[in-house]
GROMACS .gro file of C-alpha atoms in nm:
model
  192
    1MET     CA    1  15.982  -7.664 -20.330
    2GLU     CA    2  15.657  -7.786 -20.177
    3LEU     CA    3  15.424  -7.513 -20.054
    4PRO     CA    4  15.232  -7.559 -19.727
    5ASP     CA    5  14.855  -7.605 -19.737
    6ASN     CA    6  14.661  -7.279 -19.722
    7TYR     CA    7  14.310  -7.330 -19.582
    8TYR     CA    8  14.007  -7.111 -19.639
    9TYR     CA    9  13.639  -7.131 -19.546
   10LYS     CA   10  13.436  -7.243 -19.845
   11THR     CA   11  13.155  -7.001 -19.753
   12GLU     CA   12  13.396  -6.706 -19.780
   13TYR     CA   13  13.490  -6.771 -20.145
   14ILE     CA   14  13.296  -6.792 -20.469
   15GLU     CA   15  13.425  -7.057 -20.709
   16THR     CA   16  13.344  -7.008 -21.076
   17ALA     CA   17  13.300  -7.276 -21.342
   18SER     CA   18  13.652  -7.209 -21.474
   19GLY     CA   19  13.804  -7.265 -21.127
   20ASN     CA   20  13.851  -6.902 -21.018
   21LYS     CA   21  13.829  -6.853 -20.640
   22VAL     CA   22  13.720  -6.503 -20.545
   23SER     CA   23  13.685  -6.389 -20.184
   24ARG     CA   24  13.346  -6.253 -20.083
   25TYR     CA   25  13.541  -5.986 -19.892
   26SER     CA   26  13.708  -5.848 -20.205
   27VAL     CA   27  13.567  -5.558 -20.405
   28LEU     CA   28  13.529  -5.597 -20.781
   29CYS     CA   29  13.409  -5.263 -20.920
   30GLY     CA   30  13.259  -5.291 -21.267
   31SER     CA   31  13.268  -5.670 -21.261
   32GLN     CA   32  13.140  -5.686 -21.621
   33ASN     CA   33  13.479  -5.542 -21.728
   34ILE     CA   34  13.691  -5.785 -21.522
   35ILE     CA   35  13.792  -6.105 -21.700
   36LEU     CA   36  13.952  -6.392 -21.507
   37ASN     CA   37  14.074  -6.662 -21.744
   38GLY     CA   38  14.067  -6.951 -21.496
   39LYS     CA   39  14.215  -7.096 -21.178
   40THR     CA   40  14.290  -6.750 -21.043
   41ILE     CA   41  14.272  -6.676 -20.668
   42ILE     CA   42  14.163  -6.333 -20.544
   43GLN     CA   43  14.198  -6.311 -20.166
   44ASP     CA   44  14.038  -6.095 -19.895
   45ASP     CA   45  14.032  -5.716 -19.910
   46CYS     CA   46  14.144  -5.693 -20.275
   47ILE     CA   47  14.009  -5.411 -20.489
   48ILE     CA   48  13.995  -5.443 -20.867
   49ARG     CA   49  13.872  -5.132 -21.049
   50GLY     CA   50  13.698  -5.264 -21.359
   51ASP     CA   51  13.470  -4.960 -21.357
   52LEU     CA   52  13.755  -4.739 -21.487
   53ALA     CA   53  13.861  -4.964 -21.779
   54SER     CA   54  13.874  -5.335 -21.856
   55VAL     CA   55  14.102  -5.559 -21.649
   56ARG     CA   56  14.204  -5.898 -21.791
   57ILE     CA   57  14.382  -6.146 -21.562
   58GLY     CA   58  14.532  -6.465 -21.704
   59ARG     CA   59  14.528  -6.826 -21.582
   60HIS     CA   60  14.680  -6.949 -21.255
   61CYS     CA   61  14.728  -6.602 -21.103
   62VAL     CA   62  14.735  -6.529 -20.729
   63ILE     CA   63  14.623  -6.186 -20.605
   64SER     CA   64  14.706  -6.171 -20.234
   65GLN     CA   65  14.525  -5.992 -19.950
   66GLY     CA   66  14.487  -5.616 -19.959
   67THR     CA   67  14.601  -5.572 -20.319
   68VAL     CA   68  14.461  -5.285 -20.528
   69ILE     CA   69  14.457  -5.324 -20.907
   70ARG     CA   70  14.344  -5.033 -21.117
   71PRO     CA   71  14.392  -4.954 -21.486
   72PRO     CA   72  14.647  -4.687 -21.581
   73PHE     CA   73  14.542  -4.335 -21.670
   74LYS     CA   74  14.681  -4.044 -21.865
   75LYS     CA   75  14.600  -3.680 -21.814
   76PHE     CA   76  14.500  -3.473 -22.113
   77SER     CA   77  14.408  -3.106 -22.143
   78LYS     CA   78  14.039  -3.203 -22.158
   79GLY     CA   79  14.048  -3.455 -21.873
   80VAL     CA   80  14.169  -3.802 -21.786
   81ALA     CA   81  14.155  -4.124 -21.991
   82PHE     CA   82  14.188  -4.475 -21.849
   83PHE     CA   83  14.339  -4.761 -22.051
   84PRO     CA   84  14.283  -5.140 -22.027
   85LEU     CA   85  14.512  -5.345 -21.802
   86GLN     CA   86  14.637  -5.686 -21.912
   87VAL     CA   87  14.789  -5.932 -21.661
   88GLY     CA   88  14.948  -6.247 -21.806
   89ASP     CA   89  14.941  -6.609 -21.687
   90HIS     CA   90  15.113  -6.748 -21.377
   91VAL     CA   91  15.149  -6.412 -21.199
   92TYR     CA   92  15.188  -6.387 -20.821
   93VAL     CA   93  15.108  -6.056 -20.647
   94GLY     CA   94  15.204  -6.022 -20.278
   95LYS     CA   95  15.001  -5.868 -19.996
   96ASP     CA   96  14.916  -5.497 -19.980
   97THR     CA   97  15.048  -5.416 -20.326
   98VAL     CA   98  14.911  -5.133 -20.542
   99ILE     CA   99  14.920  -5.189 -20.919
  100ASN     CA  100  14.858  -4.911 -21.168
  101ALA     CA  101  15.055  -5.068 -21.456
  102ALA     CA  102  14.976  -5.068 -21.827
  103GLN     CA  103  15.080  -5.430 -21.873
  104ILE     CA  104  15.208  -5.718 -21.663
  105GLY     CA  105  15.350  -6.009 -21.859
  106SER     CA  106  15.335  -6.378 -21.775
  107TYR     CA  107  15.546  -6.560 -21.512
  108VAL     CA  108  15.590  -6.244 -21.301
  109HIS     CA  109  15.645  -6.237 -20.924
  110ILE     CA  110  15.555  -5.915 -20.741
  111GLY     CA  111  15.642  -5.901 -20.370
  112LYS     CA  112  15.441  -5.761 -20.081
  113ASN     CA  113  15.393  -5.389 -20.007
  114CYS     CA  114  15.495  -5.286 -20.360
  115VAL     CA  115  15.374  -4.991 -20.562
  116ILE     CA  116  15.375  -5.043 -20.938
  117GLY     CA  117  15.350  -4.692 -21.080
  118ARG     CA  118  15.126  -4.551 -21.347
  119ARG     CA  119  15.166  -4.705 -21.696
  120CYS     CA  120  15.457  -4.931 -21.597
  121ILE     CA  121  15.526  -5.231 -21.821
  122LEU     CA  122  15.648  -5.553 -21.660
  123LYS     CA  123  15.772  -5.794 -21.927
  124ASP     CA  124  15.754  -6.175 -21.899
  125CYS     CA  125  15.966  -6.360 -21.640
  126CYS     CA  126  16.059  -6.068 -21.415
  127SER     CA  127  16.049  -6.027 -21.039
  128ILE     CA  128  15.983  -5.730 -20.810
  129ALA     CA  129  16.120  -5.748 -20.454
  130ASP     CA  130  15.914  -5.675 -20.141
  131ASN     CA  131  15.861  -5.304 -20.058
  132THR     CA  132  15.966  -5.187 -20.408
  133VAL     CA  133  15.826  -4.868 -20.557
  134LEU     CA  134  15.842  -4.849 -20.938
  135PRO     CA  135  15.816  -4.491 -21.070
  136PRO     CA  136  15.561  -4.416 -21.343
  137GLU     CA  137  15.634  -4.550 -21.693
  138THR     CA  138  15.911  -4.786 -21.579
  139VAL     CA  139  15.979  -5.078 -21.815
  140VAL     CA  140  16.103  -5.394 -21.641
  141PRO     CA  141  16.286  -5.615 -21.894
  142PRO     CA  142  16.248  -5.995 -21.902
  143PHE     CA  143  16.459  -6.205 -21.663
  144THR     CA  144  16.539  -5.915 -21.431
  145TYR     CA  145  16.499  -5.855 -21.057
  146PHE     CA  146  16.406  -5.504 -20.944
  147SER     CA  147  16.411  -5.372 -20.588
  148GLY     CA  148  16.434  -5.048 -20.392
  149SER     CA  149  16.252  -4.720 -20.377
  150PRO     CA  150  16.268  -4.607 -20.651
  151GLY     CA  151  16.299  -4.951 -20.808
  152TYR     CA  152  16.618  -5.029 -20.996
  153LEU     CA  153  16.777  -5.333 -21.161
  154LYS     CA  154  16.932  -5.542 -20.885
  155SER     CA  155  17.023  -5.862 -21.071
  156ASP     CA  156  16.933  -6.101 -21.351
  157LEU     CA  157  16.706  -6.404 -21.312
  158PRO     CA  158  16.786  -6.758 -21.431
  159GLU     CA  159  16.644  -6.894 -21.756
  160CYS     CA  160  16.428  -7.139 -21.558
  161THR     CA  161  16.216  -6.851 -21.416
  162GLN     CA  162  15.920  -6.948 -21.635
  163GLU     CA  163  15.916  -7.309 -21.509
  164MET     CA  164  15.961  -7.191 -21.149
  165MET     CA  165  15.661  -6.957 -21.171
  166ILE     CA  166  15.444  -7.223 -21.337
  167ASP     CA  167  15.530  -7.468 -21.057
  168MET     CA  168  15.475  -7.205 -20.787
  169THR     CA  169  15.136  -7.079 -20.904
  170LYS     CA  170  14.998  -7.426 -20.983
  171SER     CA  171  15.120  -7.555 -20.647
  172TYR     CA  172  14.963  -7.255 -20.468
  173TYR     CA  173  14.629  -7.330 -20.635
  174GLN     CA  174  14.649  -7.701 -20.546
  175HIS     CA  175  14.733  -7.621 -20.182
  176PHE     CA  176  14.454  -7.360 -20.151
  177ILE     CA  177  14.215  -7.601 -19.978
  178PRO     CA  178  13.857  -7.535 -19.865
  179ILE     CA  179  13.733  -7.635 -19.522
  180LYS     CA  180  13.372  -7.639 -19.412
  181GLU     CA  181  13.271  -7.416 -19.123
  182GLU     CA  182  13.186  -7.607 -18.812
  183LYS     CA  183  12.828  -7.581 -18.703
  184LYS     CA  184  12.785  -7.370 -18.393
  185SER     CA  185  12.698  -7.566 -18.085
  186LYS     CA  186  12.372  -7.511 -17.896
  187LYS     CA  187  12.560  -7.353 -17.605
  188SER     CA  188  12.709  -7.076 -17.819
  189LYS     CA  189  12.362  -7.005 -17.969
  190GLU     CA  190  12.198  -6.993 -17.626
  191SER     CA  191  12.456  -6.756 -17.481
  192LYS     CA  192  12.374  -6.492 -17.747
   0.00000   0.00000   0.00000
């Protein structure tokens, strides 16, 4: 399946030496605790809370618009403790999703408008449907498809899920193409 080209203004994204493309309109709190392993795209209006605990995101990941990623926490009698969040390679996260998971494996597809509850564990090669709400501490096994609110096992995924996710995330990165902003004409400058 060939993905369509997705254009962005080069001035609106920061590209790192390892090929990460991070929107200038995203919020990275505690950026010293956020590790992007390469060729990861973080789109507009994303919030990643590295100030709470470390967040490590693997290679070829796509974090879509409006996504919130924050490390999981646990309440204790003396307060609250936050734990590191690990996201694997070749992970796609849809628009407006909130992630509070303990771990997300590699080759995972998370749909749009999802809520991944506190300390959930998503194993490798699983998929979460659009508008799914996973309750806290849910474990999603490999090669499964969860949907609903609360999320439940809907079906199994084929063994080729890993190859499909590799193709999808690499293709998304290749079709995420910069365009230069056109210079404003003299007329538009004079009218201001």
